[in-house]
Short mmCIF file of C-alpha atoms in Angstrom, two decimals:
data_model
loop_
_atom_site.label_atom_id
_atom_site.label_comp_id
_atom_site.label_asym_id
_atom_site.label_seq_id
_atom_site.Cartn_x
_atom_site.Cartn_y
_atom_site.Cartn_z
CA MET A 294 -47.29 5.62 -63.05
CA ASP A 295 -49.80 2.79 -63.33
CA ILE A 296 -52.71 2.91 -65.79
CA THR A 297 -55.33 0.69 -67.42
CA LEU A 298 -55.92 0.73 -71.17
CA ALA A 299 -59.18 0.49 -73.15
CA LEU A 300 -58.41 -0.21 -76.80
CA GLY A 301 -61.18 0.50 -79.32
CA GLY A 302 -62.01 -1.31 -82.53
CA GLY A 303 -61.25 -0.20 -86.06
CA GLY A 304 -59.84 -3.00 -88.18
CA ALA A 305 -56.65 -1.93 -89.96
CA LYS A 306 -56.65 1.27 -87.89
CA GLY A 307 -55.95 -0.89 -84.84
CA ASN A 308 -52.26 -1.04 -85.69
CA ALA A 309 -52.13 2.44 -84.13
CA HIS A 310 -52.58 0.75 -80.74
CA ILE A 311 -49.03 -0.59 -81.04
CA GLY A 312 -47.66 2.95 -81.26
CA VAL A 313 -49.87 4.12 -78.40
CA ILE A 314 -48.61 1.38 -76.10
CA ARG A 315 -44.96 1.92 -77.02
CA ARG A 316 -45.14 5.67 -76.49
CA LEU A 317 -46.89 5.30 -73.13
CA GLU A 318 -44.19 2.90 -71.97
CA GLN A 319 -41.47 5.30 -73.12
CA GLU A 320 -43.08 8.02 -71.01
CA GLY A 321 -42.90 5.82 -67.92
CA PHE A 322 -46.49 4.60 -67.75
CA ARG A 323 -46.96 1.02 -66.55
CA ILE A 324 -49.94 -0.83 -68.01
CA LYS A 325 -51.48 -2.91 -65.23
CA GLY A 326 -54.61 -4.05 -67.05
CA ILE A 327 -55.91 -3.95 -70.60
CA ALA A 328 -59.33 -4.30 -72.23
CA GLY A 329 -60.00 -4.42 -75.94
CA THR A 330 -62.74 -4.56 -78.54
CA SER A 331 -62.35 -5.98 -82.05
CA PHE A 332 -58.80 -5.26 -83.32
CA GLY A 333 -58.20 -3.58 -79.97
CA GLY A 334 -59.03 -6.93 -78.37
CA LEU A 335 -56.48 -8.67 -80.57
CA ILE A 336 -53.75 -6.20 -79.56
CA ALA A 337 -54.81 -6.40 -75.90
CA VAL A 338 -54.44 -10.17 -75.79
CA LEU A 339 -51.12 -10.24 -77.66
CA TYR A 340 -49.67 -7.54 -75.39
CA ALA A 341 -50.97 -9.24 -72.23
CA SER A 342 -49.44 -12.51 -73.42
CA GLY A 343 -45.99 -10.97 -73.54
CA TYR A 344 -45.50 -9.60 -77.06
CA ARG A 345 -43.70 -6.25 -76.99
CA PRO A 346 -44.71 -3.30 -79.23
CA ASN A 347 -41.53 -3.47 -81.33
CA GLU A 348 -42.05 -7.18 -81.84
CA LEU A 349 -45.69 -6.73 -82.86
CA GLU A 350 -44.86 -3.94 -85.31
CA ALA A 351 -42.12 -5.98 -86.98
CA LYS A 352 -44.29 -9.08 -87.18
CA PHE A 353 -47.39 -7.32 -88.53
CA ALA A 354 -45.33 -5.36 -91.08
CA SER A 355 -43.85 -8.59 -92.42
CA LEU A 356 -47.23 -10.22 -93.09
CA ASP A 357 -49.07 -10.31 -96.41
CA GLN A 358 -52.33 -8.60 -95.41
CA ARG A 359 -54.20 -10.04 -98.40
CA LYS A 360 -53.78 -13.49 -96.90
CA PHE A 361 -55.74 -12.58 -93.75
CA TYR A 362 -59.06 -13.34 -95.40
CA GLY A 363 -60.92 -16.33 -96.80
CA HIS A 364 -63.31 -18.98 -95.49
CA GLY A 365 -62.35 -21.98 -93.40
CA PRO A 366 -64.10 -25.36 -93.83
CA LYS A 367 -66.14 -24.93 -90.65
CA ASP A 368 -67.02 -21.24 -91.07
CA GLY A 369 -70.62 -20.11 -91.24
CA PRO A 370 -71.92 -17.70 -93.89
CA SER A 371 -70.10 -14.36 -94.22
CA LEU A 372 -68.96 -11.94 -96.89
CA ILE A 373 -65.22 -12.47 -96.51
CA GLY A 374 -64.12 -14.70 -93.65
CA ILE A 375 -60.84 -14.57 -91.72
CA ALA A 376 -59.33 -18.03 -92.10
CA GLY A 377 -55.90 -16.46 -92.58
CA VAL A 378 -56.18 -14.48 -89.36
CA ALA A 379 -57.29 -17.60 -87.48
CA HIS A 380 -54.22 -19.45 -88.75
CA LEU A 381 -51.90 -16.64 -87.67
CA LEU A 382 -53.47 -16.50 -84.21
CA GLU A 383 -52.84 -20.20 -83.79
CA GLU A 384 -49.18 -19.54 -84.55
CA PHE A 385 -49.04 -16.60 -82.13
CA LEU A 386 -50.95 -18.14 -79.23
CA GLY A 387 -51.69 -21.84 -79.79
CA ASP A 388 -53.83 -23.20 -76.96
CA ARG A 389 -52.88 -20.54 -74.39
CA THR A 390 -55.65 -19.29 -72.11
CA PHE A 391 -56.46 -16.09 -70.22
CA GLU A 392 -55.22 -17.76 -67.07
CA GLN A 393 -51.69 -17.78 -68.56
CA LEU A 394 -51.51 -14.05 -69.32
CA ARG A 395 -48.97 -11.83 -67.59
CA LEU A 396 -51.51 -9.11 -66.67
CA PRO A 397 -55.30 -8.80 -66.34
CA CYS A 398 -57.04 -8.71 -69.72
CA VAL A 399 -60.62 -8.77 -70.97
CA VAL A 400 -62.08 -8.55 -74.48
CA THR A 401 -65.67 -7.83 -75.39
CA ALA A 402 -68.13 -9.43 -77.80
CA THR A 403 -71.85 -9.10 -78.49
CA ASP A 404 -74.23 -12.03 -78.03
CA LEU A 405 -76.89 -11.98 -80.76
CA LYS A 406 -79.19 -14.25 -78.74
CA SER A 407 -79.46 -12.09 -75.64
CA GLY A 408 -78.56 -8.75 -77.25
CA ARG A 409 -76.02 -8.12 -74.49
CA GLU A 410 -72.34 -7.32 -74.23
CA VAL A 411 -70.24 -10.32 -73.21
CA LEU A 412 -66.92 -9.99 -71.36
CA LEU A 413 -64.45 -12.71 -72.30
CA SER A 414 -61.71 -13.25 -69.72
CA LYS A 415 -61.52 -17.03 -69.37
CA GLY A 416 -60.72 -19.90 -71.67
CA ARG A 417 -58.82 -20.13 -74.93
CA LEU A 418 -57.39 -16.85 -76.22
CA VAL A 419 -57.78 -17.57 -79.93
CA ASP A 420 -61.49 -18.28 -79.50
CA ALA A 421 -62.02 -14.99 -77.66
CA ILE A 422 -60.16 -12.97 -80.31
CA LEU A 423 -62.10 -14.52 -83.18
CA ALA A 424 -65.31 -13.57 -81.36
CA THR A 425 -64.37 -9.97 -80.61
CA ILE A 426 -63.26 -9.30 -84.23
CA ALA A 427 -66.28 -11.00 -85.87
CA MET A 428 -67.62 -8.00 -87.84
CA PRO A 429 -71.33 -8.74 -88.41
CA ALA A 430 -71.98 -10.33 -91.83
CA VAL A 431 -68.39 -9.62 -92.95
CA PHE A 432 -66.74 -12.29 -90.77
CA PRO A 433 -68.37 -15.49 -89.46
CA VAL A 434 -70.31 -15.58 -86.20
CA ARG A 435 -68.37 -17.35 -83.43
CA TYR A 436 -69.94 -19.75 -80.96
CA ILE A 437 -68.66 -20.15 -77.40
CA ASP A 438 -70.79 -22.40 -75.20
CA ASP A 439 -74.36 -21.35 -76.07
CA LEU A 440 -73.43 -17.80 -77.08
CA GLU A 441 -73.72 -16.50 -80.66
CA LEU A 442 -70.99 -13.89 -80.75
CA VAL A 443 -70.10 -11.01 -83.07
CA ASP A 444 -67.80 -7.99 -82.86
CA GLY A 445 -67.73 -6.34 -79.44
CA GLY A 446 -67.81 -2.91 -81.09
CA THR A 447 -71.45 -3.50 -82.00
CA LEU A 448 -72.45 -2.36 -78.49
CA ASP A 449 -69.23 -1.06 -76.94
CA PRO A 450 -66.72 0.38 -79.44
CA ILE A 451 -64.26 1.44 -76.69
CA PRO A 452 -64.43 -0.79 -73.58
CA VAL A 453 -63.86 1.77 -70.83
CA SER A 454 -66.06 0.15 -68.17
CA PRO A 455 -64.47 -3.32 -68.61
CA ALA A 456 -61.04 -1.69 -68.33
CA ARG A 457 -62.00 0.20 -65.18
CA ALA A 458 -63.35 -2.98 -63.59
CA LEU A 459 -59.89 -4.57 -63.86
CA ASN A 460 -58.60 -2.06 -61.26
CA PRO A 461 -60.98 0.73 -60.16
CA LYS A 462 -58.16 2.69 -58.49
CA LEU A 463 -56.21 3.25 -61.70
CA PRO A 464 -56.76 5.91 -64.39
CA VAL A 465 -58.26 4.58 -67.63
CA VAL A 466 -56.71 5.67 -70.91
CA ALA A 467 -59.12 5.07 -73.79
CA VAL A 468 -57.88 4.80 -77.37
CA ALA A 469 -60.63 5.80 -79.83
CA LEU A 470 -60.03 4.96 -83.50
CA ASN A 471 -63.37 6.16 -84.86
CA VAL A 472 -63.75 9.40 -86.78
CA PRO A 473 -65.42 12.03 -84.54
CA ILE A 474 -69.04 13.03 -85.10
CA GLY A 475 -69.39 16.04 -87.37
CA THR A 476 -67.33 14.81 -90.32
CA SER A 477 -68.70 13.23 -93.49
CA ALA A 478 -69.52 9.53 -93.52
CA ARG A 479 -67.28 7.34 -95.66
CA THR A 480 -68.54 6.33 -99.10
CA TRP A 481 -69.27 2.63 -99.48
CA SER A 482 -66.98 0.42 -101.58
CA ILE A 483 -66.54 -3.31 -101.91
CA PRO A 484 -63.87 -4.38 -99.41
CA MET A 485 -60.67 -4.69 -101.44
CA PRO A 486 -59.48 -7.93 -99.76
CA ILE A 487 -62.07 -9.63 -102.00
CA PRO A 488 -60.08 -10.71 -105.10
CA LEU A 489 -62.11 -8.89 -107.78
CA PRO A 490 -60.79 -6.83 -110.70
CA ARG A 491 -60.85 -3.10 -109.88
CA VAL A 492 -62.93 -2.33 -113.00
CA LEU A 493 -65.60 -4.78 -111.80
CA VAL A 494 -65.53 -3.28 -108.30
CA GLN A 495 -66.04 0.21 -109.69
CA TRP A 496 -68.88 -0.98 -111.96
CA VAL A 497 -70.74 -2.73 -109.12
CA SER A 498 -70.31 0.29 -106.87
CA ARG A 499 -72.08 2.48 -109.45
CA MET A 500 -75.03 0.11 -109.89
CA ARG A 501 -78.36 0.85 -108.24
CA TYR A 502 -77.77 -1.68 -105.45
CA GLY A 503 -74.29 -0.30 -104.94
CA LEU A 504 -75.72 3.20 -104.51
CA MET A 505 -78.32 1.86 -102.08
CA LEU A 506 -75.59 0.18 -100.05
CA ASP A 507 -73.65 3.42 -100.07
CA VAL A 508 -76.52 5.24 -98.32
CA TYR A 509 -76.99 2.37 -95.89
CA THR A 510 -73.33 1.96 -94.93
CA ARG A 511 -72.75 5.71 -94.61
CA SER A 512 -75.71 5.89 -92.24
CA LEU A 513 -74.38 2.90 -90.32
CA ASP A 514 -71.01 4.59 -90.05
CA LEU A 515 -72.64 7.61 -88.42
CA VAL A 516 -74.58 5.40 -86.00
CA SER A 517 -71.38 3.57 -85.03
CA ARG A 518 -69.60 6.86 -84.37
CA ALA A 519 -72.52 8.10 -82.28
CA VAL A 520 -72.51 4.94 -80.15
CA ALA A 521 -68.78 5.36 -79.54
CA GLU A 522 -69.17 9.00 -78.49
CA TYR A 523 -72.15 8.28 -76.24
CA ARG A 524 -70.31 5.45 -74.51
CA LEU A 525 -67.30 7.69 -73.91
CA GLU A 526 -69.59 10.37 -72.48
CA VAL A 527 -71.22 7.88 -70.10
CA ASP A 528 -68.18 5.80 -69.14
CA LYS A 529 -65.86 8.82 -68.75
CA PRO A 530 -62.27 7.60 -69.26
CA ASP A 531 -59.62 9.75 -67.61
CA VAL A 532 -57.93 10.52 -70.93
CA ILE A 533 -58.89 9.84 -74.55
CA VAL A 534 -56.21 9.20 -77.18
CA ARG A 535 -57.43 9.86 -80.75
CA PRO A 536 -55.00 8.90 -83.53
CA ARG A 537 -55.70 10.79 -86.77
CA LEU A 538 -56.86 7.86 -88.92
CA GLY A 539 -59.76 9.32 -90.90
CA ASN A 540 -58.34 8.32 -94.29
CA ILE A 541 -58.06 4.62 -93.37
CA ASP A 542 -60.93 2.19 -93.76
CA THR A 543 -61.52 -0.94 -91.69
CA LEU A 544 -60.26 -3.47 -94.24
CA ASP A 545 -57.67 -1.35 -96.03
CA ILE A 546 -54.24 -2.72 -96.88
CA ILE A 547 -52.02 -0.34 -94.93
CA ASP A 548 -48.41 0.54 -94.19
CA VAL A 549 -48.13 -0.82 -90.65
CA HIS A 550 -45.19 1.43 -89.75
CA GLU A 551 -47.08 4.57 -90.77
CA VAL A 552 -50.18 3.65 -88.77
CA VAL A 553 -48.08 2.75 -85.71
CA LYS A 554 -46.43 6.18 -85.98
CA LEU A 555 -49.85 7.86 -85.95
CA GLY A 556 -50.56 6.12 -82.65
CA GLU A 557 -47.34 7.49 -81.17
CA GLU A 558 -48.12 11.02 -82.34
CA ALA A 559 -51.57 10.84 -80.77
CA VAL A 560 -50.04 10.01 -77.38
CA ASP A 561 -47.68 12.98 -77.63
CA GLU A 562 -50.74 15.23 -77.87
CA VAL A 563 -52.21 14.05 -74.55
CA ILE A 564 -49.12 13.43 -72.41
CA PRO A 565 -49.49 16.72 -70.45
CA GLN A 566 -53.19 16.00 -69.84
CA LEU A 567 -52.47 12.42 -68.78
CA LYS A 568 -49.76 13.40 -66.31
CA LYS A 569 -52.01 16.10 -64.85
CA ARG A 570 -54.90 13.66 -64.42
CA PHE A 571 -52.57 11.07 -62.94
CA THR A 572 -51.26 13.52 -60.33
CA LEU A 573 -54.75 14.72 -59.39
CA ARG A 574 -56.11 11.18 -59.08
CA ASN A 575 -53.22 10.14 -56.84
CA ARG A 576 -53.89 13.10 -54.54
CA ILE A 577 -57.56 12.17 -54.28
CA TRP A 578 -56.82 8.53 -53.45
CA ARG A 579 -54.21 9.54 -50.83
CA ALA A 580 -56.70 11.95 -49.24
CA LEU A 581 -59.38 9.27 -49.11
CA GLY A 582 -56.91 6.83 -47.62
CA ALA A 583 -55.91 9.30 -44.93
CA LYS A 584 -59.55 9.79 -43.90
CA ALA A 585 -60.31 6.04 -43.80
#
């Protein structure tokens, strides 16, 4: 049973993608193409390059997540920076390119100059990942050729259309990590990877500017969720997998094993739907082929 995956963004929540992939494989689904945005783009590239789910879970669980952040000497202005992540990606992938991947893969970014979505499927893998995960203002902008790139989730939180373009005949399974519309927006807090005393963090959060930022970021959270839902409505994946991750924030320090497990549980909920859609789609394609 061949499928294509569209992995959405979500920072630390993205570890759930590992569980989703593993559970799909256990159920006999063969991933023939993979598209990703933000952390979903990172997982997409690592999987397409040959890393297995068990290997990724063990590796990610062994890492000190507080060392992911910080500014490199060539980084532009940003709140946190991801020098640690860049270093790890160099260890994982080195100078490998998309042309060396074992299956079709594309990641998305947003070009601030043109205001358009950019599909990255050529060139150096590390450069593409650093572009797709470049959360605006939080992580540095990335430059590829004459493009000024930030997080792909800015315009396309779950890259269903890019996934479908990899093989239009295959069902697209979309993995959405965002909290559905209709639940409360998350309260703003200073990202904890910043090494500040907790008392100071709490004090700043209660200040007037902290309260203003709370209103702003909660509103932005709702806008981001709305964009994700509208894109899913328009792009119409065959099946949507929704891990229950509402209590996890983008930059949280998490238990990787627990988040991976949530991804597996989410797949269990949609397996009957996925198999039904797969059977129906195969019948349609066979009927069209018979008439051709």
